[in-house]
Structure formats: C-alpha cells, structure tokens
Short mmCIF file of C-alpha atoms (C1' of nucleotides) in Angstrom, two decimals:
data_model
loop_
_atom_site.label_atom_id
_atom_site.label_comp_id
_atom_site.label_asym_id
_atom_site.label_seq_id
_atom_site.Cartn_x
_atom_site.Cartn_y
_atom_site.Cartn_z
CA MET A 1 165.59 93.19 73.85
CA GLU A 2 166.82 90.20 75.83
CA THR A 3 167.39 87.00 74.17
CA ARG A 4 164.47 85.23 75.85
CA GLU A 5 162.12 88.08 74.91
CA SER A 6 163.20 88.10 71.34
CA ILE A 7 162.73 84.21 71.08
CA LEU A 8 159.18 84.62 72.65
CA THR A 9 158.30 87.55 70.32
CA SER A 10 159.43 85.63 67.21
CA ALA A 11 157.67 82.48 68.36
CA ARG A 12 154.51 84.15 69.19
CA ARG A 13 154.31 85.71 65.67
CA LEU A 14 155.30 82.53 63.87
CA PHE A 15 153.02 80.10 65.88
CA TYR A 16 150.27 82.42 64.63
CA VAL A 17 151.13 82.99 60.98
CA ARG A 18 152.56 79.47 60.31
CA GLY A 19 150.96 77.35 63.04
CA TYR A 20 152.62 75.44 65.83
CA ASP A 21 153.60 72.26 64.23
CA ARG A 22 154.90 73.87 61.11
CA THR A 23 157.08 76.36 62.90
CA SER A 24 160.47 74.67 63.70
CA LEU A 25 162.85 75.71 66.45
CA ALA A 26 165.26 76.69 63.64
CA ASP A 27 162.62 78.98 62.15
CA ILE A 28 162.26 80.83 65.47
CA ALA A 29 165.94 80.96 66.15
CA GLU A 30 166.51 82.41 62.70
CA ASP A 31 163.78 84.99 62.99
CA ALA A 32 164.90 86.05 66.48
CA GLY A 33 168.58 86.20 65.30
CA VAL A 34 169.92 83.75 67.77
CA PRO A 35 171.67 80.44 67.37
CA LYS A 36 169.59 77.33 67.74
CA GLY A 37 171.78 76.10 70.59
CA ASN A 38 171.05 79.02 72.59
CA PHE A 39 167.33 78.14 72.81
CA TYR A 40 167.59 75.54 75.27
CA TYR A 41 169.26 77.75 77.87
CA HIS A 42 165.94 79.77 78.04
CA PHE A 43 163.37 76.97 77.27
CA LYS A 44 163.44 73.29 78.14
CA SER A 45 161.36 72.28 75.08
CA LYS A 46 159.34 73.50 72.17
CA ASP A 47 156.15 72.79 74.16
CA ASP A 48 157.61 74.97 76.76
CA VAL A 49 157.95 77.79 74.49
CA LEU A 50 154.33 77.39 73.42
CA GLN A 51 153.16 77.56 77.06
CA ALA A 52 155.19 80.80 77.39
CA VAL A 53 153.64 82.23 74.27
CA LEU A 54 150.13 81.23 75.33
CA LYS A 55 150.77 82.70 78.77
CA ALA A 56 151.86 86.12 77.26
CA ARG A 57 149.01 86.09 74.99
CA ASP A 58 146.60 85.28 77.87
CA GLU A 59 148.15 88.21 79.95
CA ASP A 60 147.63 90.63 77.14
CA VAL A 61 144.06 89.64 76.68
CA ALA A 62 143.44 89.98 80.44
CA GLN A 63 144.99 93.46 80.45
CA MET A 64 142.97 94.49 77.37
CA LEU A 65 139.71 93.41 78.97
CA GLU A 66 140.51 95.03 82.30
CA GLN A 67 141.26 98.22 80.42
CA TRP A 68 138.01 97.98 78.48
CA GLY A 69 136.24 97.47 81.73
CA GLU A 70 137.69 100.73 82.91
CA THR A 71 137.50 103.01 80.01
CA LEU A 72 134.24 101.99 78.48
CA ALA A 73 131.25 103.31 80.31
CA THR A 74 128.36 100.93 79.19
CA PRO A 75 128.03 97.13 78.94
CA ARG A 76 126.87 97.74 75.42
CA ALA A 77 129.92 99.64 74.55
CA ARG A 78 132.11 96.87 76.02
CA ILE A 79 130.47 94.19 73.95
CA GLU A 80 130.70 96.46 70.88
CA ARG A 81 134.38 96.72 71.59
CA VAL A 82 134.72 92.98 71.40
CA ILE A 83 133.09 92.83 68.08
CA GLN A 84 135.21 95.73 66.84
CA MET A 85 138.36 93.49 67.19
CA LEU A 86 137.10 91.68 64.01
CA THR A 87 137.16 95.07 62.21
CA ASN A 88 140.46 96.30 63.67
CA ASP A 89 142.36 93.16 62.91
CA GLN A 90 140.65 92.41 59.78
CA ASP A 91 143.61 91.91 57.53
CA GLN A 92 145.37 89.44 59.77
CA LEU A 93 142.22 87.55 60.57
CA VAL A 94 141.61 87.10 56.89
CA ARG A 95 145.16 86.00 56.21
CA PHE A 96 145.79 83.80 59.34
CA GLY A 97 142.62 83.17 61.05
CA CYS A 98 141.80 83.79 64.76
CA PRO A 99 144.80 83.68 66.91
CA VAL A 100 142.88 81.82 69.62
CA GLY A 101 140.53 79.80 67.41
CA SER A 102 143.01 78.48 64.91
CA LEU A 103 145.47 77.37 67.55
CA LEU A 104 142.53 75.84 69.52
CA SER A 105 141.78 73.91 66.46
CA GLU A 106 145.28 72.85 65.77
CA LEU A 107 145.87 71.75 69.35
CA GLY A 108 142.50 70.29 69.78
CA LYS A 109 143.22 67.09 68.13
CA GLY A 110 144.70 64.99 70.84
CA ARG A 111 146.77 67.55 72.77
CA ASP A 112 144.54 68.63 75.57
CA GLU A 113 147.33 69.52 77.97
CA LEU A 114 148.91 72.01 75.43
CA LYS A 115 145.57 73.42 74.78
CA ALA A 116 144.41 74.14 78.23
CA PRO A 117 145.89 77.68 78.71
CA LEU A 118 144.35 78.71 75.39
CA LEU A 119 140.96 77.53 76.67
CA GLY A 120 141.69 79.88 79.69
CA THR A 121 142.02 82.80 77.29
CA LEU A 122 138.78 81.91 75.57
CA GLU A 123 137.08 81.56 78.83
CA ARG A 124 138.22 85.18 79.82
CA LEU A 125 136.38 86.44 76.69
CA VAL A 126 133.40 84.39 77.46
CA ASP A 127 133.42 85.75 81.07
CA PHE A 128 133.81 89.29 80.03
CA VAL A 129 130.86 89.17 77.50
CA THR A 130 128.75 87.23 79.98
CA SER A 131 129.22 89.98 82.60
CA GLN A 132 128.14 92.74 80.24
CA LEU A 133 125.06 90.71 79.25
CA GLN A 134 124.24 90.20 82.97
CA ALA A 135 124.61 93.99 83.50
CA LEU A 136 121.99 94.33 80.73
CA GLY A 137 119.54 92.24 82.69
CA ARG A 138 120.04 88.65 81.73
CA THR A 139 120.29 85.88 84.17
CA ARG A 140 123.66 84.47 84.64
CA THR A 141 122.89 81.24 82.73
CA ARG A 142 121.35 83.07 79.89
CA ALA A 143 124.08 85.58 79.75
CA ARG A 144 126.68 82.93 79.39
CA GLN A 145 124.69 81.19 76.69
CA ASP A 146 124.43 84.41 74.68
CA ALA A 147 128.05 85.14 75.28
CA LEU A 148 129.02 81.69 73.83
CA GLN A 149 126.75 82.41 70.97
CA LEU A 150 128.29 85.80 70.30
CA LEU A 151 131.85 84.41 70.19
CA ALA A 152 130.62 81.38 68.19
CA ARG A 153 129.39 83.84 65.61
CA CYS A 154 132.79 85.67 65.58
CA GLN A 155 134.66 82.43 65.30
CA GLY A 156 132.46 81.37 62.40
CA ALA A 157 132.82 84.69 60.60
CA VAL A 158 136.58 84.40 60.82
CA VAL A 159 136.75 80.94 59.64
CA MET A 160 134.80 81.59 56.55
CA ALA A 161 136.51 84.84 55.78
CA HIS A 162 139.76 83.04 56.28
CA ALA A 163 138.78 80.28 53.96
CA TYR A 164 137.73 82.60 51.20
CA ARG A 165 140.44 85.08 52.10
CA ASP A 166 137.72 87.78 51.77
CA PRO A 167 137.57 90.79 54.01
CA LYS A 168 134.23 91.84 52.70
CA LEU A 169 132.74 88.64 53.91
CA LEU A 170 134.10 89.33 57.29
CA ALA A 171 132.80 92.88 57.30
CA ARG A 172 129.32 91.70 56.29
CA GLU A 173 129.22 89.14 59.14
CA VAL A 174 130.32 91.71 61.51
CA ARG A 175 127.43 93.98 60.57
CA SER A 176 125.06 91.01 61.05
CA ILE A 177 126.53 90.14 64.37
CA ARG A 178 126.29 93.78 65.45
CA ALA A 179 122.64 93.89 64.44
CA SER A 180 121.80 90.87 66.43
CA ILE A 181 123.24 92.43 69.56
CA ALA A 182 121.46 95.91 68.91
CA THR A 183 117.99 94.29 68.63
CA GLU A 184 118.20 92.43 71.87
CA ARG A 185 117.42 94.42 75.09
CA MET B 1 139.28 45.89 49.50
CA GLU B 2 142.16 46.93 47.19
CA THR B 3 145.38 48.30 48.65
CA ARG B 4 144.86 51.81 47.26
CA GLU B 5 141.45 51.91 48.62
CA SER B 6 142.43 50.85 52.11
CA ILE B 7 145.31 53.36 52.11
CA LEU B 8 142.74 56.04 51.12
CA THR B 9 140.24 54.99 53.69
CA SER B 10 142.86 55.12 56.54
CA ALA B 11 144.21 58.43 55.36
CA ARG B 12 140.80 59.80 55.11
CA ARG B 13 140.09 58.91 58.81
CA LEU B 14 143.43 59.84 60.13
CA PHE B 15 143.60 63.18 58.33
CA TYR B 16 140.30 64.04 60.06
CA VAL B 17 140.97 62.79 63.57
CA ARG B 18 144.61 63.73 63.82
CA GLY B 19 145.15 66.49 61.24
CA TYR B 20 147.17 66.29 58.00
CA ASP B 21 150.67 67.36 59.38
CA ARG B 22 150.46 65.08 62.31
CA THR B 23 149.57 62.02 60.39
CA SER B 24 152.69 60.26 59.13
CA LEU B 25 152.83 57.91 56.03
CA ALA B 26 153.87 55.32 58.71
CA ASP B 27 150.61 55.98 60.53
CA ILE B 28 148.57 55.46 57.45
CA ALA B 29 150.37 52.39 56.24
CA GLU B 30 150.12 50.74 59.73
CA ASP B 31 146.38 51.55 60.02
CA ALA B 32 145.83 50.22 56.55
CA GLY B 33 147.88 47.22 57.07
CA VAL B 34 150.24 47.68 54.23
CA PRO B 35 154.02 48.21 54.37
CA LYS B 36 155.30 51.71 54.04
CA GLY B 37 157.24 51.04 50.83
CA ASN B 38 153.99 49.90 48.97
CA PHE B 39 152.75 53.44 49.39
CA TYR B 40 154.58 54.97 46.57
CA TYR B 41 153.39 52.52 44.13
CA HIS B 42 149.85 53.95 44.52
CA PHE B 43 150.67 57.60 45.35
CA LYS B 44 153.57 59.81 44.41
CA SER B 45 153.60 61.87 47.63
CA LYS B 46 151.91 62.58 50.73
CA ASP B 47 150.32 65.67 49.20
CA ASP B 48 149.04 63.37 46.53
CA VAL B 49 147.21 61.26 49.11
CA LEU B 50 145.67 64.41 50.55
CA GLN B 51 144.49 65.44 47.08
CA ALA B 52 143.06 61.94 46.67
CA VAL B 53 141.28 62.17 50.03
CA LEU B 54 139.85 65.64 49.32
CA LYS B 55 138.60 64.48 46.02
CA ALA B 56 136.89 61.45 47.62
CA ARG B 57 135.41 63.67 50.18
CA ASP B 58 134.15 66.14 47.68
CA GLU B 59 132.47 63.48 45.57
CA ASP B 60 130.67 62.21 48.68
CA VAL B 61 129.40 65.72 49.44
CA ALA B 62 128.34 66.25 45.84
CA GLN B 63 126.39 62.90 45.91
CA MET B 64 124.95 63.71 49.21
CA LEU B 65 123.70 67.08 48.05
CA GLU B 66 122.37 65.68 44.86
CA GLN B 67 120.45 63.16 46.77
CA TRP B 68 118.93 65.72 49.07
CA GLY B 69 117.98 67.75 46.13
CA GLU B 70 116.08 64.69 44.76
CA THR B 71 114.44 63.38 47.97
CA LEU B 72 113.70 66.35 49.93
CA ALA B 73 110.62 68.24 48.63
CA THR B 74 111.07 71.81 49.82
CA PRO B 75 113.91 74.29 49.97
CA ARG B 76 113.26 74.75 53.60
CA ALA B 77 113.42 71.04 54.25
CA ARG B 78 116.85 70.91 52.35
CA ILE B 79 118.28 73.79 54.34
CA GLU B 80 117.11 72.12 57.54
CA ARG B 81 118.88 68.88 56.32
CA VAL B 82 122.16 70.86 56.09
CA ILE B 83 121.72 71.99 59.69
CA GLN B 84 120.81 68.65 60.77
CA MET B 85 124.34 67.45 59.95
CA LEU B 86 125.43 69.21 63.07
CA THR B 87 123.10 67.02 65.14
CA ASN B 88 123.81 63.70 63.35
CA ASP B 89 127.56 64.04 63.42
CA GLN B 90 127.49 65.64 66.88
CA ASP B 91 129.89 63.29 68.65
CA GLN B 92 132.57 63.49 65.95
CA LEU B 93 132.19 67.24 65.55
CA VAL B 94 132.85 67.73 69.13
CA ARG B 95 135.73 65.65 69.33
CA PHE B 96 137.34 66.41 66.00
CA GLY B 97 135.89 69.60 64.70
CA CYS B 98 134.45 70.05 61.24
CA PRO B 99 136.11 67.81 58.57
CA VAL B 100 136.04 70.70 56.11
CA GLY B 101 136.63 73.65 58.45
CA SER B 102 139.44 72.30 60.62
CA LEU B 103 141.44 71.00 57.45
CA LEU B 104 140.66 74.44 55.76
CA SER B 105 142.10 76.03 58.90
CA GLU B 106 145.19 73.79 58.88
CA LEU B 107 146.00 74.11 55.25
CA GLY B 108 144.96 77.81 55.19
CA LYS B 109 148.29 78.93 56.54
CA GLY B 110 150.44 79.28 53.55
CA ARG B 111 149.35 76.16 51.42
CA ASP B 112 146.78 77.46 49.22
CA GLU B 113 147.37 74.81 46.48
CA LEU B 114 146.69 72.01 48.77
CA LYS B 115 143.53 73.81 50.17
CA ALA B 116 142.00 74.57 46.71
CA PRO B 117 139.91 71.39 46.45
CA LEU B 118 138.66 71.83 50.01
CA LEU B 119 137.30 75.20 49.02
CA GLY B 120 135.52 73.48 46.14
CA THR B 121 133.62 71.31 48.72
CA LEU B 122 132.73 74.28 50.90
CA GLU B 123 131.61 76.16 47.71
CA ARG B 124 129.30 73.19 46.90
CA LEU B 125 127.52 73.57 50.18
CA VAL B 126 127.36 77.37 49.84
CA ASP B 127 125.87 76.82 46.34
CA PHE B 128 123.36 74.38 47.48
CA VAL B 129 122.12 76.58 50.35
CA THR B 130 122.07 79.50 48.03
CA SER B 131 119.86 77.85 45.54
CA GLN B 132 117.33 76.97 48.28
CA LEU B 133 117.39 80.43 49.53
CA GLN B 134 116.77 81.71 45.87
CA ALA B 135 113.92 79.32 45.72
CA LEU B 136 112.42 81.02 48.79
CA GLY B 137 112.47 84.32 46.94
CA ARG B 138 115.74 85.96 47.64
CA THR B 139 117.85 87.62 45.02
CA ARG B 140 120.88 85.64 43.96
CA THR B 141 123.26 88.14 45.77
CA ARG B 142 121.17 88.16 48.80
CA ALA B 143 120.78 84.25 48.93
CA ARG B 144 124.49 83.79 48.60
CA GLN B 145 125.20 86.08 51.45
CA ASP B 146 122.61 84.50 53.66
CA ALA B 147 124.06 80.96 52.78
CA LEU B 148 127.48 82.20 53.75
CA GLN B 149 126.11 83.44 57.04
CA LEU B 150 124.40 80.29 57.68
CA LEU B 151 127.39 78.14 57.13
CA ALA B 152 129.56 80.66 59.12
CA ARG B 153 127.26 80.11 62.02
CA CYS B 154 127.58 76.29 61.65
CA GLN B 155 131.41 76.66 61.49
CA GLY B 156 131.38 78.87 64.67
CA ALA B 157 129.23 76.45 66.55
CA VAL B 158 131.47 73.59 65.72
CA VAL B 159 134.60 75.48 66.61
CA MET B 160 133.31 76.48 70.10
CA ALA B 161 131.72 73.08 70.78
CA HIS B 162 135.02 71.40 69.82
CA ALA B 163 137.08 73.75 71.88
CA TYR B 164 134.97 73.21 75.06
CA ARG B 165 134.22 69.59 74.13
CA ASP B 166 130.57 70.25 74.61
CA PRO B 167 127.81 68.59 72.85
CA LYS B 168 125.30 70.62 74.64
CA LEU B 169 126.84 73.77 73.38
CA LEU B 170 126.59 72.56 69.82
CA ALA B 171 122.98 71.48 70.34
CA ARG B 172 122.12 75.03 71.71
CA GLU B 173 123.75 76.67 68.72
CA VAL B 174 121.84 74.41 66.40
CA ARG B 175 118.46 75.49 67.84
CA SER B 176 119.57 79.14 67.56
CA ILE B 177 120.56 78.69 63.91
CA ARG B 178 117.33 76.77 63.22
CA ALA B 179 115.27 79.59 64.71
CA SER B 180 117.07 82.17 62.61
CA ILE B 181 116.10 80.36 59.51
CA ALA B 182 112.49 79.67 60.78
CA THR B 183 111.69 83.31 61.23
CA GLU B 184 112.83 84.53 57.86
CA ARG B 185 110.58 84.27 54.92
"C1'" DG C 1 151.72 44.65 42.66
"C1'" DT C 2 154.09 43.78 46.95
"C1'" DC C 3 157.55 43.92 50.18
"C1'" DT C 4 162.31 44.92 52.56
"C1'" DA C 5 165.74 47.64 52.99
"C1'" DT C 6 167.75 52.19 52.83
"C1'" DA C 7 168.83 57.07 51.42
"C1'" DT C 8 167.86 61.72 52.70
"C1'" DT C 9 166.47 65.39 55.11
"C1'" DA C 10 164.47 68.00 58.85
"C1'" DT C 11 163.80 68.42 63.59
"C1'" DG C 12 163.96 68.36 68.48
"C1'" DA C 13 167.38 68.23 71.78
"C1'" DT C 14 172.33 67.79 74.08
"C1'" DA C 15 177.37 68.56 74.88
"C1'" DG C 16 180.85 71.29 75.82
"C1'" DA C 17 184.00 75.26 74.55
"C1'" DC C 18 184.12 80.01 75.55
"C1'" DG D 1 174.78 83.60 79.00
"C1'" DT D 2 176.26 82.54 74.26
"C1'" DC D 3 177.76 79.91 70.44
"C1'" DT D 4 179.34 75.66 67.57
"C1'" DA D 5 179.00 71.11 66.72
"C1'" DT D 6 176.67 67.25 66.90
"C1'" DC D 7 173.28 63.41 68.26
"C1'" DA D 8 169.03 60.87 67.88
"C1'" DT D 9 164.92 60.22 65.89
"C1'" DA D 10 161.31 60.46 62.84
"C1'" DA D 11 159.46 61.29 58.33
"C1'" DT D 12 159.27 61.59 53.38
"C1'" DA D 13 160.85 59.15 49.75
"C1'" DT D 14 163.65 55.70 46.75
"C1'" DA D 15 165.89 51.32 45.17
"C1'" DG D 16 165.54 47.05 43.96
"C1'" DA D 17 164.39 42.01 44.99
"C1'" DC D 18 160.49 38.99 44.50
#
DNA sequence: GTCTATATTATGATAGAC
DNA sequence: GTCTATCATAATATAGAC
C-alpha cells in the first residue's frame, strides 16, 4: 500500500476509536509504520488529514447507499437495511459510538468548518431514507421529518448503548425502531 | 465567591461549551480570573477538576429530581417534566449538545474511570423515569427498558438537533416523544 | 491562600540530507 | 519520495516567594 494510503487508513481507524483531538500525528505515523516527518509530504496539516478521512468515509457511504438502491428491491427493504447497520456493527458501535455521530459531537463544539463534510455524510443518509419514505407515499416534507426521526432514534440508541457499553440495550432499541417502521404505512 | 468555587464554575461552563480536552487550565484560570499557579492549591490535576465538576453536576441533578418528586403530583407529570428539559434548554442543547451525553461521548473513548460519575448521573435519570413508569403499572424490568428508550430518544433528538443546529428539529422530536408517552397506558 | 516564575512534556509543524 | 533531526508552541504541573 502506498504511504499516503496507509496514513489515511490508520488515521481513519484512530480518529474513530480514539477521537480526533486525542489522536496525535505521532500515533498515526507509528500505527501506519511511517516516520513522522514523512507526514507533511502527503498532508499539509492535521486538519487536512481529517478532511481526507471524512472524504473517504463519505465516498464509502455514498457507494454503499448506491448499492443498496440497486440491489434492494423495495423501499421498505432499503430502510430496513439502514437499521440493520446497528446490528451488523453492534460491537464497534457499543465500544466506540457512531462514527458519524461521535465525530459530529466532537467537532460540533466550535469547529464548524471541520465538521461540514461530516454533515454532508449525515445528509446523504437522511436523503436516502427520505426517498424511500416518499416512495411509500409520504409527502416530501413529511418523509424528511420521518427520516430525521428515524436517524435520531438510531443515534440515541447508539449513544445510550455506548454509554452503558451494552449490546443488549442496542439490540432492544433496534427492535423498537424496527417496530415503529413496520406499523407505519 | 471563593477561588475554588469560581474555578469550578468556570470549568463547569467551559467543559460544557468547549469540551473537556479542548479546555485548558489556562482557559479556566483566565475565565475565573485567577492565576494559573493558584490552580493546584485547590485541585491536584485537571482530571481532579473534572471529577469535582461532575460531582457538582450530579448533585444538581439529584436535587432537581428530588424536587420534582415532591412538587409534581403524578408520575405522568414527572415524566413530562423530564421531556420538558429539552424545550427549556433548547438553545443551549442545539448549540452545545447534551451536557451529559456529549461528555459521555467524549470520555467514552478509552477513559472509563473519568466517565464513571457521569454514568451515575445518567443512571439517576433512568431510575427516576423507571420509578414513574412502575407507578403507572409496568413491571420493574419493563419500566427500566422503557425509561432507557425514552432517554435514548432524548439523546438522539439532541444529537441530531445539535448536528444540524436546528431548534425546530428538536421541537419536532419533542412532540413525537411526548406523543409516544401519551399513547401508552 | 495567592501569585510569579519555571520545569517538563507532548504536539503540530519545518528543514534539509539522502 | 523518504527519513532524521529539530523548532515552536501550548499544556500540565511544580517550586518557591510573599
């Protein structure tokens, strides 16, 4: 793997499991197995690495949603697939929180420029769910509100499960979220 | 106000609006109007200040809940009062997130000892809501699960409203949370 | 108890040889 | 492109005068 790529891979993982502020460039360099000095040939600052990480993550989400749009036949199945992320990534979510939500929270306090691309990723998810709910017959406005509500419930479930370090709590919330979707038209 | 108290007051506010890691002792000292050196006469470390802040916050929550238990007549009114926090503190929640949730998230990544007292505060809220739901006829187990769910929804609403910096989003979620309580027995 | 240095360490960032 | 050495700064923490 190229140096830049391995730096990015390490940064991406460390920013998630340790948070942005508490991950030093030395941490990243060590994890990636490259000398610290090498760093600034590929990135011009720590913030620059963050932007690259956020961009990579955003592209992954975009690709994932595109694939779900193609391979899953019904709007309901697509929404279901969004919720299923909470089950699939259960262990990591309980240990480190939501990759989007926890970073949004960390960067949310007085660093709006850094946070912007993350909001874009969140918006992608909101848009995706909104489209599915529209396909189920809701107006655009109503669909968006319900999409925000669904993702809010996901965020809340992860925050609590992360706080208590309790996978069962997460599983229970997932069942409840799922039920709230199933009963709606 | 005594020096120790003014340090604590400043720390409490800054840890909330800027986060723990991004608040330096110099920030606190300046805000409190005391020289940095003075600091270590009253506290033995930055972590020590955090513990004092968390303790003060926990005591406030405890007192608040005790008062609600005395002044509010019905279990439903008490639960309603919990939800109403989201409305009363709307502006701050949108700008800085939940004081409990955002710190839990920040300290959640690899600093369990620091986080412990915060979990205690969260647990107080869970217990309070659990008791009210028991009084409404639920079993203890079921009451606790529903209490966790209610607080999860509150956390989720604040996370999303904070991300989008949107008070309307928070208000909408509050209505939905309220409705979900009203319809249950 | 209060305040002025100052020690110490960690971190983001640079310079320059290869 | 890669690496070593180092700078500059900021932050936690300490020493010691008053």
